Short mmCIF file of N, CA and C in Angstrom, two decimals:
data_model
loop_
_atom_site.label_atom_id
_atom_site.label_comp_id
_atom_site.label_asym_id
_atom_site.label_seq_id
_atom_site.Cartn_x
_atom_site.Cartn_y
_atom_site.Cartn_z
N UNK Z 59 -3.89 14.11 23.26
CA UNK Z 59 -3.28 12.88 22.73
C UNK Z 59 -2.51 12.17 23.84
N UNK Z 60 -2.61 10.99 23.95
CA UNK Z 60 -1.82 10.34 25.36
C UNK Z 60 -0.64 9.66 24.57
N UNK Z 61 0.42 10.16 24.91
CA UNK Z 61 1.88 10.31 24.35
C UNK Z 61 2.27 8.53 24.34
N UNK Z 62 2.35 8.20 25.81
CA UNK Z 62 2.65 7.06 26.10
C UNK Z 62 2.42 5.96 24.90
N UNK Z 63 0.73 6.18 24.85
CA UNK Z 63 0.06 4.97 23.94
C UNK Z 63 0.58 5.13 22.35
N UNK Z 64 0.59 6.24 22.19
CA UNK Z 64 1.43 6.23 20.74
C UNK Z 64 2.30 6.32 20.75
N UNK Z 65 3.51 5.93 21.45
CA UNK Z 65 4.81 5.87 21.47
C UNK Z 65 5.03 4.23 21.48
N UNK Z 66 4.21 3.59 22.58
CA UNK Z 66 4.14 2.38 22.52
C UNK Z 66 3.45 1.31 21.34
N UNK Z 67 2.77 2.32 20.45
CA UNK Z 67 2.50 1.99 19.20
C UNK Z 67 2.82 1.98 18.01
N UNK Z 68 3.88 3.37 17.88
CA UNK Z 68 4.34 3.89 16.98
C UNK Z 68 5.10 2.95 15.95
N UNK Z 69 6.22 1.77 17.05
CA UNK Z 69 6.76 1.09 15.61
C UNK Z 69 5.71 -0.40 14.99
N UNK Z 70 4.53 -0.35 15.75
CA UNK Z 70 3.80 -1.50 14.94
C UNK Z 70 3.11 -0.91 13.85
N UNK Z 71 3.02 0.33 14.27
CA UNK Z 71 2.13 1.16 13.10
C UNK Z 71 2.60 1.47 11.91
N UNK Z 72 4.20 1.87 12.16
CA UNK Z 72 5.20 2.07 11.39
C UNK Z 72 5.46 1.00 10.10
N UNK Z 73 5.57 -0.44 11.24
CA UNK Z 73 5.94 -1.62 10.32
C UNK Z 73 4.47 -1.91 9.87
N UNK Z 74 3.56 -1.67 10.21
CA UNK Z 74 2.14 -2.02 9.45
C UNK Z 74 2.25 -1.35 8.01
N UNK Z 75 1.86 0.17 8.47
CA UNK Z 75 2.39 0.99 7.43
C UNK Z 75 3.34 0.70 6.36
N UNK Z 76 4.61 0.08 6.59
CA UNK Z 76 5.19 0.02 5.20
C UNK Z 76 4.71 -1.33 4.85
N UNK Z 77 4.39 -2.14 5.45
CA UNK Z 77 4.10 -3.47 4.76
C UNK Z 77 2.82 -3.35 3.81
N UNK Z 78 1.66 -2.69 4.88
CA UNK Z 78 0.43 -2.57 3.42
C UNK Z 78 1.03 -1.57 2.27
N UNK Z 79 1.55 -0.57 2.55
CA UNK Z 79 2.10 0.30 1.60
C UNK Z 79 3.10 -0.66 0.69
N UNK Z 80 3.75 -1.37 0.52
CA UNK Z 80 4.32 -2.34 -0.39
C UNK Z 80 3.54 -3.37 -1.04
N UNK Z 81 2.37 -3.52 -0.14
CA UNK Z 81 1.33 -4.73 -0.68
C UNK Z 81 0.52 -3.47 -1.46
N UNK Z 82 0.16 -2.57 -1.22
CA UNK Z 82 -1.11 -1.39 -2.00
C UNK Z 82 -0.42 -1.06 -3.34
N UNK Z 83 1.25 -0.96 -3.02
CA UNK Z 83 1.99 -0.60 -4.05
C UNK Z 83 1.76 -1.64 -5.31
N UNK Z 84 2.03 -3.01 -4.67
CA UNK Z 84 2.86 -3.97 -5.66
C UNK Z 84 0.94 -4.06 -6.79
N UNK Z 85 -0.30 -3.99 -5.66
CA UNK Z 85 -1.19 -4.53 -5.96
C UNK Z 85 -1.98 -3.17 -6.89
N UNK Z 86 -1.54 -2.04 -6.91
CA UNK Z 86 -1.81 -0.96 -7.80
C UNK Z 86 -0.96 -1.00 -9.02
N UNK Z 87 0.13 -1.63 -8.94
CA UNK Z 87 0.94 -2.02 -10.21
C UNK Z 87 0.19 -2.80 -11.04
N UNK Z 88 -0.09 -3.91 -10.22
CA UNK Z 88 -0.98 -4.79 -11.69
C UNK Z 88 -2.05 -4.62 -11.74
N UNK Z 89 -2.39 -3.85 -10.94
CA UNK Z 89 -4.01 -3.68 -11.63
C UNK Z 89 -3.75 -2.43 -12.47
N UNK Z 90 -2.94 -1.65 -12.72
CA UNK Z 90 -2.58 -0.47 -13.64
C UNK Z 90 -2.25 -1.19 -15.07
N UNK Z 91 -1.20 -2.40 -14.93
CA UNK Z 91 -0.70 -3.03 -16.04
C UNK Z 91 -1.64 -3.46 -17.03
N UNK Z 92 -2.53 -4.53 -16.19
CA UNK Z 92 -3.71 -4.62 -16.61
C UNK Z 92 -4.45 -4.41 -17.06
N UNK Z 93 -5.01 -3.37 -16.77
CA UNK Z 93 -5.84 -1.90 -17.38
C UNK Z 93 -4.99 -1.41 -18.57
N UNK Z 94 -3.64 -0.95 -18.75
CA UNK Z 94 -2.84 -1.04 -20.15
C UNK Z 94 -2.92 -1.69 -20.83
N UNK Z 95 -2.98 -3.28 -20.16
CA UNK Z 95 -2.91 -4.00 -21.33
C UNK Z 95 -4.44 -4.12 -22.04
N UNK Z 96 -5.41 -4.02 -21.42
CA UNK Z 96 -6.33 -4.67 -21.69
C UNK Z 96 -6.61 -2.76 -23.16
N UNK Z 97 -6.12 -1.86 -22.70
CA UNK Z 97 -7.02 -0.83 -22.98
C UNK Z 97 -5.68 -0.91 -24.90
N UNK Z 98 -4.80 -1.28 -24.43
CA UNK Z 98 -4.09 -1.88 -25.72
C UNK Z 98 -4.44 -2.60 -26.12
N UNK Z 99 -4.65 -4.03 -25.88
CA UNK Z 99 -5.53 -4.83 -26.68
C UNK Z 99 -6.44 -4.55 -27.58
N UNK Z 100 -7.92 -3.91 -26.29
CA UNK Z 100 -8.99 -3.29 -26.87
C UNK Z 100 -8.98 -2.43 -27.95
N UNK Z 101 -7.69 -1.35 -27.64
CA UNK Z 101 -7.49 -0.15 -29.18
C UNK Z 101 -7.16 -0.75 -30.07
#
């Protein structure tokens, strides 16, 4: 592993990381809600 390059990467990866992880989050919420609602409706 060449230390350097992932050190010099580490905090874009970091801030990548939590940003899709808040977008995967917010965007697994409503598509979960969704799916509730619809599977409530449907029953």
């Amino acid at each position: 592993m060449i230390r350097l390059v992932t050190f010099s990467l580490s905090w874009d990866l970091v801030f990548l990381r939590v940003v899709l992880g808040i977008w995967v989050g917010e965007l697994v919420r409503v598509i979960v809600l969704c799916w509730v609602l619809l599977l409530f409706l449907l029953d």
